[in-house]
Amino acid sequence: MEKSTAILGEHTGTLLHFDGARKVRERAVAQVRRELIMEAARGAFFELGLDGASLREIAKRAGYSPGALYSYFASKEEIYAALLGESLDRLNRQVEAAGTRPPARKTAPQGTLRATAQAFFDFYRDNPRDLDLGFYLFHGMQPMGLTPQLNKRLNEQLRAALAPMRDALAALGMPAKAAQAEITSLFAHIVGLLVLSHTGRIRMFKQDPKALFDHYLNALLARAAKP
Amino acid sequence: MEKSTAILGEHTGTLLHFDGARKVRERAVAQVRRELIMEAARGAFFELGLDGASLREIAKRAGYSPGALYSYFASKEEIYAALLGESLDRLNRQVEAAGTRPPARKTAPQGTLRATAQAFFDFYRDNPRDLDLGFYLFHGMQPMGLTPQLNKRLNEQLRAALAPMRDALAALGMPAKAAQAEITSLFAHIVGLLVLSHTGRIRMFKQDPKALFDHYLNALLARAAKP
Amino acid sequence: MEKSTAILGEHTGTLLHFDGARKVRERAVAQVRRELIMEAARGAFFELGLDGASLREIAKRAGYSPGALYSYFASKEEIYAALLGESLDRLNRQVEAAGTRPPARKTAPQGTLRATAQAFFDFYRDNPRDLDLGFYLFHGMQPMGLTPQLNKRLNEQLRAALAPMRDALAALGMPAKAAQAEITSLFAHIVGLLVLSHTGRIRMFKQDPKALFDHYLNALLARAAKP
Amino acid sequence: MEKSTAILGEHTGTLLHFDGARKVRERAVAQVRRELIMEAARGAFFELGLDGASLREIAKRAGYSPGALYSYFASKEEIYAALLGESLDRLNRQVEAAGTRPPARKTAPQGTLRATAQAFFDFYRDNPRDLDLGFYLFHGMQPMGLTPQLNKRLNEQLRAALAPMRDALAALGMPAKAAQAEITSLFAHIVGLLVLSHTGRIRMFKQDPKALFDHYLNALLARAAKP
DNA sequence: CATGAATGAGAGTTCATTCAT
DNA sequence: GATGAATGAACTCTCATTCAT
């Protein structure tokens, strides 16, 4: 079971008192190997897409035989779940960084909202595969194969990524409920824009995703300023 | 080749003058059977999702051997394309009906915009698989396997479904360019809301898709009223 | 015109007395259509090879539906058999023409032997598919699917094509038995050279089929001159 | 990749120094199983011919599921290539043995030429399927599907099998170029005789392949003696 | 921990031939 | 005669997963 908590990147230093040092070391080694496999999976997935990235391919890239991966992950899906967790971590870091960078701070909270929302948008625009990842486990748009606790964890990571924007709205005087609704809308808008963009539907309307997003953001800021 | 026009649901009754009655009847029978297969495909797809719906499964449901489907469709993809075409037809009819229904007409064009946008939203909210269908041919969010002319045709059907909303905005005095951008945004927003809704991400934020959509629509109407 | 019907057995001007003119006409029409189908089959076979030429493809090229061909040929194999018969006819004509052309006649019988053998060789060198055809019915080098009478007929056509060479050898004073053996050898040599040529094995040895054949022919003529 | 060297029957025992004994053993086991599959393939191919020998049939005979073969061979073609490689190995051994056997040595080089050519001829006369094998990858007499390096390797094996005859001609004083041409001719003659023999065309001329071959060989030796 | 052979199911597609119409 | 839908069997190949070693 440590295996699955490890998926989420939690460390267990406190076990030091109960386990021998050897066990700790082995656990650390296993974690490193997990990450090696995830790296291979990410590479395969990014280069070959959801369908091209077979377990065999991932194993080959990681320098393992197919069966060996099952020592680290219970299934292919679990690999993707781990990948998604890591992806959300990166998203969080990117959003957070945008929220604490000087230019944003100066004109806060409008600046913060704009900067973090932009960072969120940019993250998925620049890494379309990370967006795919988010929908992989919902093949056919229908949830599947996630353990409830894993689902919860992933949701929390997502919530965390959006939190700075919600807080910025609150700081602008928007009631908590309205802020939450606006942030959900914002998220939906970003997803919609990017899905349409990736599938070529926006180009078809001769529009530019970035411009559309700016427009949305401006409207949101206007709403936030004088409700 | 009547096969490909049939994909798009065109009827051939008018050929009566040139073909023998027998040919016409046979063509009609073939069309009926095409639709039977599409029905089976839709059922398989809706129940089993994109991956479960194999050609064999579709054939079984339609009461055919696998090879027989190739008398009606050149490939599995063509079946899905036909399904998508028919789905867009239904969408168009639903949107059009909403745009010409009395209550909408009375308060036009605001009423028309609200009614048609609502109809668009409702269509995909009530038929989530139809939204999937639209993304099927863009596996991994990356276009694939459509003949350019078929792609064009499908795009036109989509454009047509959105046209009433664009016209309503124009009728409210919005410049064509801005109207086009707003309609693309609206489309993206709907898609985003529904994708998040279908994947359970909206419920997670304790929000209601319909309410969020109303909110978006109100803001859009406000923008349209006094730019 | 009896040509191809003869392939299939035997016909039959004498039926004129018993059948009505209509039946005769219908038979002629059928024969014309047979040839149309054979033409299509030849085209498909030459362009697409043995594997690419499906019944469907042949039917399409002939302007028929697949089933229709069965009104004219009992099987796909029979089509090929007919094609082979026609091919052997062409071979015979080409060999015969070479044997009666002035230059050959002048220096006969050496000239005749050289000219006809050359014509035989050239025929298959220039029309590799005709050689394939000859081996098609012996897939895996093992006879199959020929009715004995059809086999006999084809053999006779082949014999006829080689007869001028045998006669030339006899005219040079070679005993009948030896001449027959030499001609069989000659045939084998031609086939061997062309099979190796078509499969690229001769080019691999940096040799030229034509030169090798000339060499063989010279040796044969030398043997024939003073045994 | 040991797989490809294994195709060619090379052993890996010398790796003992670098690999553990276990790896060596496993490799040996794998090689045995490869040969088991090749045996099954040969059986299927010999009994059922080129078309009857499907992957499924081969797998069934080898006691495997179809997919299992792909652990040993990358494709069906690779199986046939391996079969052909092994066939050429046997041919080489048979030819070589004939060239070094006492009776041949005594009257060398005429005896050597006669003995090795005879061995070559006998090999394919006695194993007709091995001749088929050589032409399998040239479906419809038109090259296909060999990797260039594999093609090269197979060509070299063929060249090696013919080398003793070429050397014997050279030993008889024939210039290298002429010897090469004669050996190519000899090869073509053998192939021609056997193809016609296998397809029953020689019997039809009431000839005997062996006698025809002797006749050819005598003429060749006569040419070689006094050019 | 690691291997990699093996499974078993299944993928989409093609084919010659048949037969009701 | 002609159609073309339908069959049924076959095709090669891929996959995630298991498990004896």
mmCIF file with all atom_site columns, C-alpha atoms (C1' of nucleotides) in Angstrom, chain A residues 33 56 64-68 72, chain E residues 1-8:
data_model
loop_
_atom_site.group_PDB
_atom_site.id
_atom_site.type_symbol
_atom_site.label_atom_id
_atom_site.label_alt_id
_atom_site.label_comp_id
_atom_site.label_asym_id
_atom_site.label_entity_id
_atom_site.label_seq_id
_atom_site.pdbx_PDB_ins_code
_atom_site.Cartn_x
_atom_site.Cartn_y
_atom_site.Cartn_z
_atom_site.occupancy
_atom_site.B_iso_or_equiv
_atom_site.pdbx_formal_charge
_atom_site.auth_seq_id
_atom_site.auth_comp_id
_atom_site.auth_asym_id
_atom_site.auth_atom_id
_atom_site.pdbx_PDB_model_num
ATOM 1  C CA    . ARG A 1 33 ? 12.498 3.794   -10.362 1.00 0.00 ? 33 ARG A CA    1
ATOM 2  C CA    . ARG A 1 56 ? 5.605  -2.423  -24.129 1.00 0.00 ? 56 ARG A CA    1
ATOM 3  C CA    . TYR A 1 64 ? 12.519 -2.670  -18.440 1.00 0.00 ? 64 TYR A CA    1
ATOM 4  C CA    . SER A 1 65 ? 10.665 -5.705  -19.609 1.00 0.00 ? 65 SER A CA    1
ATOM 5  C CA    . PRO A 1 66 ? 6.887  -5.323  -19.745 1.00 0.00 ? 66 PRO A CA    1
ATOM 6  C CA    . GLY A 1 67 ? 6.271  -7.437  -16.690 1.00 0.00 ? 67 GLY A CA    1
ATOM 7  C CA    . ALA A 1 68 ? 8.663  -5.429  -14.561 1.00 0.00 ? 68 ALA A CA    1
ATOM 8  C CA    . TYR A 1 72 ? 5.775  -0.480  -9.564  1.00 0.00 ? 72 TYR A CA    1
ATOM 9  C "C1'" . DC  E 2 1  ? 13.150 -7.509  -8.313  1.00 0.00 ? 1  DC  E "C1'" 1
ATOM 10 C "C1'" . DA  E 2 2  ? 13.100 -8.760  -13.046 1.00 0.00 ? 2  DA  E "C1'" 1
ATOM 11 C "C1'" . DT  E 2 3  ? 12.401 -11.458 -17.109 1.00 0.00 ? 3  DT  E "C1'" 1
ATOM 12 C "C1'" . DG  E 2 4  ? 9.991  -12.274 -21.321 1.00 0.00 ? 4  DG  E "C1'" 1
ATOM 13 C "C1'" . DA  E 2 5  ? 7.223  -16.010 -23.090 1.00 0.00 ? 5  DA  E "C1'" 1
ATOM 14 C "C1'" . DA  E 2 6  ? 2.569  -16.873 -23.391 1.00 0.00 ? 6  DA  E "C1'" 1
ATOM 15 C "C1'" . DT  E 2 7  ? -2.183 -16.036 -23.238 1.00 0.00 ? 7  DT  E "C1'" 1
ATOM 16 C "C1'" . DG  E 2 8  ? -6.567 -14.968 -25.064 1.00 0.00 ? 8  DG  E "C1'" 1
#
